[in-house]
Coordinates of C-alpha atoms in Angstrom, one line a residue:
L1 CA -20.0 -11.2 -7.9
C2 CA -16.6 -10.5 -6.2
I3 CA -16.8 -9.5 -2.5
F4 CA -14.1 -6.9 -3.3
S5 CA -16.0 -5.2 -6.1
P6 CA -17.0 -1.6 -5.6
R7 CA -20.6 -2.8 -5.0
F8 CA -19.6 -4.5 -1.8
A9 CA -16.3 -2.8 -0.7
S10 CA -17.6 -0.4 2.0
I11 CA -17.0 -0.3 5.7
D12 CA -20.7 -0.7 6.2
F13 CA -20.8 -3.9 4.3
F14 CA -18.0 -5.5 6.3
Q15 CA -19.5 -4.1 9.6
Q16 CA -22.8 -5.9 8.7
M17 CA -20.8 -9.1 8.1
C18 CA -19.1 -8.8 11.5
K19 CA -22.4 -8.1 13.2
A20 CA -24.1 -11.1 11.6
A21 CA -21.2 -13.5 12.1
F22 CA -19.8 -12.4 15.5
N23 CA -22.3 -10.0 16.9
I24 CA -19.7 -7.2 16.8
T25 CA -21.2 -3.7 16.9
A26 CA -20.0 -0.7 15.1
E27 CA -19.1 0.8 18.5
Q28 CA -16.9 -2.2 19.3
T29 CA -15.2 -1.9 15.9
R30 CA -14.6 1.9 16.5
A31 CA -13.2 1.1 20.0
A32 CA -10.9 -1.6 18.6
V33 CA -9.6 0.7 15.8
S34 CA -9.0 3.5 18.4
F35 CA -7.0 1.0 20.6
N36 CA -4.9 -0.2 17.7
S37 CA -4.3 3.4 16.5
A38 CA -3.2 4.5 20.0
N39 CA -1.0 1.4 20.5
Y40 CA 0.5 0.9 17.0
G41 CA 0.9 4.3 15.6
D42 CA -2.1 4.8 13.2
N43 CA -0.9 7.1 10.5
H44 CA 2.2 8.2 12.5
T45 CA 4.6 5.4 11.4
G46 CA 7.7 6.6 13.1
G47 CA 9.5 5.2 10.1
T48 CA 11.1 6.6 7.0
R49 CA 11.3 5.6 3.3
I50 CA 7.9 3.8 3.2
A51 CA 5.5 3.6 0.3
F52 CA 2.1 2.4 1.4
V53 CA 0.1 1.2 -1.6
N54 CA -3.6 0.7 -1.2
G55 CA -6.3 -0.3 -3.6
D56 CA -9.5 1.6 -3.2
I57 CA -11.5 -1.7 -3.3
D58 CA -9.1 -3.5 -0.9
P59 CA -11.2 -4.2 2.2
F60 CA -8.1 -3.5 4.3
H61 CA -7.5 0.0 3.0
W62 CA -9.7 1.6 5.7
G63 CA -7.0 0.7 8.3
G64 CA -4.2 1.8 6.0
Y65 CA -2.1 4.8 5.4
T66 CA -4.1 6.5 2.7
H67 CA -3.4 10.2 2.9
N68 CA -0.1 12.0 2.5
T69 CA 0.7 14.3 5.4
T70 CA 3.3 17.0 5.8
E71 CA 4.9 14.8 8.6
G72 CA 4.9 11.7 6.4
L73 CA 6.3 13.4 3.3
A74 CA 9.1 15.0 5.4
N75 CA 10.1 11.4 6.3
D76 CA 9.7 10.0 2.8
V77 CA 6.5 8.2 3.8
F78 CA 4.0 8.1 0.9
A79 CA 0.4 7.0 0.4
I80 CA -0.3 5.7 -3.1
I81 CA -3.9 4.8 -3.9
V82 CA -4.7 2.6 -6.9
V83 CA -8.2 3.3 -8.3
G84 CA -9.9 -0.1 -8.7
G85 CA -7.0 -1.9 -7.0
S86 CA -7.4 -4.9 -4.7
H87 CA -5.2 -6.4 -2.0
C88 CA -1.6 -6.9 -3.1
Q89 CA -2.5 -6.4 -6.7
D90 CA 0.4 -3.9 -7.1
M91 CA 3.1 -6.4 -6.2
G92 CA 3.3 -8.0 -9.6
Q93 CA 5.5 -6.8 -12.4
S94 CA 4.3 -4.1 -14.8
S95 CA 2.0 -5.3 -17.5
K96 CA 0.3 -4.0 -20.6
D97 CA -2.9 -5.1 -18.8
D98 CA -2.3 -2.7 -15.8
S99 CA -4.9 0.1 -15.5
A100 CA -3.6 3.7 -15.8
S101 CA -3.8 4.0 -12.0
M102 CA -1.9 0.8 -11.4
A103 CA 0.8 1.7 -14.0
S104 CA 1.2 5.1 -12.3
A105 CA 1.5 3.5 -8.9
K106 CA 4.2 1.1 -10.1
R107 CA 6.1 3.9 -11.7
V108 CA 5.9 6.0 -8.5
K109 CA 7.1 3.0 -6.4
A110 CA 10.0 2.4 -8.8
A111 CA 11.0 6.0 -8.7
L112 CA 10.9 6.1 -4.9
V113 CA 13.0 3.0 -4.5
A114 CA 15.5 4.3 -7.1
K115 CA 15.8 7.6 -5.3
W116 CA 16.2 5.9 -1.9
L117 CA 18.9 3.5 -3.3
A118 CA 20.7 6.5 -4.9
D119 CA 20.6 8.4 -1.7
T120 CA 22.0 5.4 0.2
E121 CA 24.7 4.9 -2.4
Q122 CA 25.7 8.5 -2.2
V123 CA 26.0 8.4 1.6
A124 CA 27.9 5.1 1.4
T125 CA 30.4 6.2 -1.3
G126 CA 30.3 9.9 -1.2
A127 CA 29.7 9.9 -5.0
P128 CA 26.9 11.9 -6.4
A129 CA 23.8 9.8 -7.1
T130 CA 22.4 9.7 -10.6
A131 CA 19.1 8.3 -11.9
A132 CA 21.1 5.8 -14.0
A133 CA 23.1 4.6 -11.0
A134 CA 19.9 4.2 -9.0
A135 CA 18.3 2.2 -11.7
A136 CA 21.3 0.0 -12.1
A137 CA 21.5 -0.5 -8.3
A138 CA 17.8 -1.5 -8.2
Q139 CA 18.5 -4.1 -10.8
Q140 CA 21.6 -5.5 -9.1
R141 CA 20.5 -5.7 -5.5
P142 CA 18.3 -8.7 -4.5
G143 CA 14.9 -7.8 -3.3
T144 CA 14.9 -4.2 -4.6
S145 CA 13.3 -4.6 -8.0
F146 CA 9.8 -5.6 -8.8
P147 CA 9.2 -9.4 -8.5
S148 CA 9.7 -11.3 -11.7
W149 CA 7.0 -13.8 -11.0
R150 CA 3.7 -13.7 -12.6
P151 CA 0.5 -15.1 -11.1
R152 CA -0.7 -18.3 -12.7
R153 CA -3.9 -17.9 -14.7

């Protein structure tokens, strides 16, 4: 069985592992999370134009930005949850094998990046942005389109 399967992907499971391996209590974990939240911003990123993608079976999603907020949305900061998604699974190119949730997350990410590029292009040139121009820009600028690599099987 995979440790990241829904059967095991719970905060309680990982807390039990920490207790067994390092004698870390749930209270110590909560205190560490509170410290990190206070010192590193928690769900108040201070940034703009950010898409946080989390899989709901990713063991790291508990510390992630997982809920859209009025403050976040006002700054173009989005939480995207992939049902059945694991860590970094959304970083590959779109595939016919993607689940409906994964395909939707990839479409949302592409649309956000296209919008942000179009907004940037409009500010830079003064020309009105179009969806076609944003899509073309995403294809032409290094690092802005989905990776073209595929994981080895």
